[in-house]
């Protein structure tokens, strides 16, 4: 299992059990509205009410530096597409990055970045 791709898939599909399963028990989500710690808080964060504008994450590129035990870092260069749920029309697109710290094949930390180059630098990857 690729934890970053599974994190994105489960988030997009609103598969909360799959989402939580890819998380380390000590996960930290550095969300825009503050730090969320643990699987229960992560589940609450990923729970989206129906209606209105909904987001879908599209992976443009994945950079990983992960050892054989599943420990390391990854940066997902993504596009976050917002669509009106009622008719599917596009509301907005954000070009950004999600940075991950992995432990034993699970997501230990997740942090969004509006600046892709900053995310790559922080994780120790060369900017594209």
PDB file of C-alpha atoms in Angstrom:
ATOM      1  CA  UNK A   1       0.000   0.000   0.000  1.00  0.00           C
ATOM      2  CA  UNK A   2       1.220   3.488  -0.836  1.00  0.00           C
ATOM      3  CA  UNK A   3       0.105   5.585   2.147  1.00  0.00           C
ATOM      4  CA  UNK A   4       0.092   8.924   0.322  1.00  0.00           C
ATOM      5  CA  UNK A   5      -1.991   7.702  -2.604  1.00  0.00           C
ATOM      6  CA  UNK A   6      -4.306   5.869  -0.212  1.00  0.00           C
ATOM      7  CA  UNK A   7      -4.684   9.039   1.930  1.00  0.00           C
ATOM      8  CA  UNK A   8      -5.735  10.979  -1.184  1.00  0.00           C
ATOM      9  CA  UNK A   9      -8.011   8.213  -2.512  1.00  0.00           C
ATOM     10  CA  UNK A  10      -9.803   7.732   0.801  1.00  0.00           C
ATOM     11  CA  UNK A  11     -10.172  11.492   1.292  1.00  0.00           C
ATOM     12  CA  UNK A  12     -11.629  11.956  -2.186  1.00  0.00           C
ATOM     13  CA  UNK A  13     -14.021   9.031  -1.832  1.00  0.00           C
ATOM     14  CA  UNK A  14     -15.073  10.004   1.701  1.00  0.00           C
ATOM     15  CA  UNK A  15     -13.940   6.557   2.818  1.00  0.00           C
ATOM     16  CA  UNK A  16     -13.398   7.484   6.456  1.00  0.00           C
ATOM     17  CA  UNK A  17     -12.454   3.952   7.551  1.00  0.00           C
ATOM     18  CA  UNK A  18      -9.881   3.713   4.747  1.00  0.00           C
ATOM     19  CA  UNK A  19      -8.631   7.189   5.583  1.00  0.00           C
ATOM     20  CA  UNK A  20      -8.106   6.396   9.263  1.00  0.00           C
ATOM     21  CA  UNK A  21      -6.517   3.022   8.433  1.00  0.00           C
ATOM     22  CA  UNK A  22      -3.625   4.727   6.611  1.00  0.00           C
ATOM     23  CA  UNK A  23      -2.865   6.969   9.607  1.00  0.00           C
ATOM     24  CA  UNK A  24      -0.367   6.319  12.376  1.00  0.00           C
ATOM     25  CA  UNK A  25      -2.107   6.320  15.799  1.00  0.00           C
ATOM     26  CA  UNK A  26      -0.071   9.435  16.699  1.00  0.00           C
ATOM     27  CA  UNK A  27      -0.923  11.272  13.462  1.00  0.00           C
ATOM     28  CA  UNK A  28      -0.771  15.056  13.378  1.00  0.00           C
ATOM     29  CA  UNK A  29      -2.735  16.951  10.741  1.00  0.00           C
ATOM     30  CA  UNK A  30      -1.565  20.536  10.402  1.00  0.00           C
ATOM     31  CA  UNK A  31      -4.842  21.825   9.001  1.00  0.00           C
ATOM     32  CA  UNK A  32      -5.573  25.424   8.062  1.00  0.00           C
ATOM     33  CA  UNK A  33      -7.752  25.736  11.167  1.00  0.00           C
ATOM     34  CA  UNK A  34      -5.205  24.295  13.564  1.00  0.00           C
ATOM     35  CA  UNK A  35      -3.438  21.117  14.597  1.00  0.00           C
ATOM     36  CA  UNK A  36      -5.445  17.887  14.832  1.00  0.00           C
ATOM     37  CA  UNK A  37      -3.860  14.998  16.768  1.00  0.00           C
ATOM     38  CA  UNK A  38      -4.840  11.343  16.676  1.00  0.00           C
ATOM     39  CA  UNK A  39      -7.084   9.242  14.491  1.00  0.00           C
ATOM     40  CA  UNK A  40     -10.361  10.412  16.050  1.00  0.00           C
ATOM     41  CA  UNK A  41      -9.554  14.067  15.367  1.00  0.00           C
ATOM     42  CA  UNK A  42      -8.367  13.153  11.865  1.00  0.00           C
ATOM     43  CA  UNK A  43     -11.675  11.410  11.168  1.00  0.00           C
ATOM     44  CA  UNK A  44     -13.575  14.519  12.281  1.00  0.00           C
ATOM     45  CA  UNK A  45     -11.362  16.681  10.051  1.00  0.00           C
ATOM     46  CA  UNK A  46     -11.964  14.463   7.001  1.00  0.00           C
ATOM     47  CA  UNK A  47     -15.741  14.308   7.524  1.00  0.00           C
ATOM     48  CA  UNK A  48     -17.363  16.671   5.039  1.00  0.00           C
ATOM     49  CA  UNK A  49     -21.026  17.609   5.200  1.00  0.00           C
ATOM     50  CA  UNK A  50     -22.935  17.122   1.953  1.00  0.00           C
ATOM     51  CA  UNK A  51     -23.903  19.990  -0.325  1.00  0.00           C
ATOM     52  CA  UNK A  52     -22.227  23.234  -1.230  1.00  0.00           C
ATOM     53  CA  UNK A  53     -18.699  23.311  -2.570  1.00  0.00           C
ATOM     54  CA  UNK A  54     -16.736  20.054  -2.333  1.00  0.00           C
ATOM     55  CA  UNK A  55     -13.073  19.419  -3.017  1.00  0.00           C
ATOM     56  CA  UNK A  56     -11.359  16.679  -4.994  1.00  0.00           C
ATOM     57  CA  UNK A  57      -7.609  16.197  -4.899  1.00  0.00           C
ATOM     58  CA  UNK A  58      -5.715  15.396  -8.116  1.00  0.00           C
ATOM     59  CA  UNK A  59      -2.144  14.165  -7.802  1.00  0.00           C
ATOM     60  CA  UNK A  60       0.196  15.786 -10.348  1.00  0.00           C
ATOM     61  CA  UNK A  61       3.460  14.372  -8.991  1.00  0.00           C
ATOM     62  CA  UNK A  62       4.668  12.445  -5.946  1.00  0.00           C
ATOM     63  CA  UNK A  63       8.185  12.731  -4.550  1.00  0.00           C
ATOM     64  CA  UNK A  64       9.152  10.202  -1.908  1.00  0.00           C
ATOM     65  CA  UNK A  65      12.184   9.355   0.179  1.00  0.00           C
ATOM     66  CA  UNK A  66      11.051   6.274   2.078  1.00  0.00           C
ATOM     67  CA  UNK A  67      13.148   3.437   3.468  1.00  0.00           C
ATOM     68  CA  UNK A  68      12.331  -0.281   3.366  1.00  0.00           C
ATOM     69  CA  UNK A  69      10.452  -0.024   6.669  1.00  0.00           C
ATOM     70  CA  UNK A  70       8.083   2.632   5.331  1.00  0.00           C
ATOM     71  CA  UNK A  71       9.706   5.536   7.173  1.00  0.00           C
ATOM     72  CA  UNK A  72      10.473   8.818   5.450  1.00  0.00           C
ATOM     73  CA  UNK A  73       9.018  11.860   3.747  1.00  0.00           C
ATOM     74  CA  UNK A  74       6.846  12.517   0.758  1.00  0.00           C
ATOM     75  CA  UNK A  75       5.505  15.568  -1.037  1.00  0.00           C
ATOM     76  CA  UNK A  76       2.426  15.337  -3.229  1.00  0.00           C
ATOM     77  CA  UNK A  77       2.142  18.112  -5.805  1.00  0.00           C
ATOM     78  CA  UNK A  78      -1.602  18.428  -6.148  1.00  0.00           C
ATOM     79  CA  UNK A  79      -4.462  20.373  -7.610  1.00  0.00           C
ATOM     80  CA  UNK A  80      -7.402  20.868  -5.273  1.00  0.00           C
ATOM     81  CA  UNK A  81     -10.501  21.297  -7.426  1.00  0.00           C
ATOM     82  CA  UNK A  82     -13.598  22.749  -5.815  1.00  0.00           C
ATOM     83  CA  UNK A  83     -16.938  21.883  -7.427  1.00  0.00           C
ATOM     84  CA  UNK A  84     -20.494  22.724  -6.585  1.00  0.00           C
ATOM     85  CA  UNK A  85     -22.042  19.446  -5.469  1.00  0.00           C
ATOM     86  CA  UNK A  86     -25.457  20.364  -6.856  1.00  0.00           C
ATOM     87  CA  UNK A  87     -24.392  20.539 -10.513  1.00  0.00           C
ATOM     88  CA  UNK A  88     -20.699  19.598 -10.606  1.00  0.00           C
ATOM     89  CA  UNK A  89     -19.620  22.973 -11.975  1.00  0.00           C
ATOM     90  CA  UNK A  90     -16.117  24.106 -11.083  1.00  0.00           C
ATOM     91  CA  UNK A  91     -15.884  26.769  -8.387  1.00  0.00           C
ATOM     92  CA  UNK A  92     -12.087  27.088  -7.975  1.00  0.00           C
ATOM     93  CA  UNK A  93      -8.744  25.333  -8.419  1.00  0.00           C
ATOM     94  CA  UNK A  94      -5.795  25.561  -6.033  1.00  0.00           C
ATOM     95  CA  UNK A  95      -2.319  24.453  -7.134  1.00  0.00           C
ATOM     96  CA  UNK A  96      -0.512  23.381  -3.993  1.00  0.00           C
ATOM     97  CA  UNK A  97       1.435  20.650  -2.195  1.00  0.00           C
ATOM     98  CA  UNK A  98       0.766  18.253   0.636  1.00  0.00           C
ATOM     99  CA  UNK A  99       3.768  17.228   2.724  1.00  0.00           C
ATOM    100  CA  UNK A 100       3.839  13.925   4.596  1.00  0.00           C
ATOM    101  CA  UNK A 101       6.009  12.287   7.232  1.00  0.00           C
ATOM    102  CA  UNK A 102       5.657   8.516   7.144  1.00  0.00           C
ATOM    103  CA  UNK A 103       6.299   5.966   9.877  1.00  0.00           C
ATOM    104  CA  UNK A 104       6.047   2.221   9.302  1.00  0.00           C
ATOM    105  CA  UNK A 105       4.040   2.736   6.100  1.00  0.00           C
ATOM    106  CA  UNK A 106       1.478   5.067   7.685  1.00  0.00           C
ATOM    107  CA  UNK A 107       0.974   8.828   7.690  1.00  0.00           C
ATOM    108  CA  UNK A 108       2.476  10.311  10.857  1.00  0.00           C
ATOM    109  CA  UNK A 109       2.166  13.950   9.775  1.00  0.00           C
ATOM    110  CA  UNK A 110       0.362  15.861   7.026  1.00  0.00           C
ATOM    111  CA  UNK A 111       0.765  19.542   6.196  1.00  0.00           C
ATOM    112  CA  UNK A 112      -0.666  21.556   3.283  1.00  0.00           C
ATOM    113  CA  UNK A 113       1.443  24.157   1.483  1.00  0.00           C
ATOM    114  CA  UNK A 114       0.181  26.828  -0.875  1.00  0.00           C
ATOM    115  CA  UNK A 115       3.743  27.130  -2.215  1.00  0.00           C
ATOM    116  CA  UNK A 116       4.914  23.909  -3.863  1.00  0.00           C
ATOM    117  CA  UNK A 117       8.574  24.958  -3.841  1.00  0.00           C
ATOM    118  CA  UNK A 118       8.447  25.647  -0.092  1.00  0.00           C
ATOM    119  CA  UNK A 119       7.002  22.183   0.556  1.00  0.00           C
ATOM    120  CA  UNK A 120       9.711  20.545  -1.532  1.00  0.00           C
ATOM    121  CA  UNK A 121      12.468  22.530   0.196  1.00  0.00           C
ATOM    122  CA  UNK A 122      11.184  21.733   3.678  1.00  0.00           C
ATOM    123  CA  UNK A 123      11.081  18.015   2.865  1.00  0.00           C
ATOM    124  CA  UNK A 124      14.594  18.082   1.388  1.00  0.00           C
ATOM    125  CA  UNK A 125      13.650  17.696  -2.284  1.00  0.00           C
ATOM    126  CA  UNK A 126      14.900  19.874  -5.125  1.00  0.00           C
ATOM    127  CA  UNK A 127      12.228  22.256  -6.400  1.00  0.00           C
ATOM    128  CA  UNK A 128      10.901  21.498  -9.864  1.00  0.00           C
TER     129      UNK A 128
END
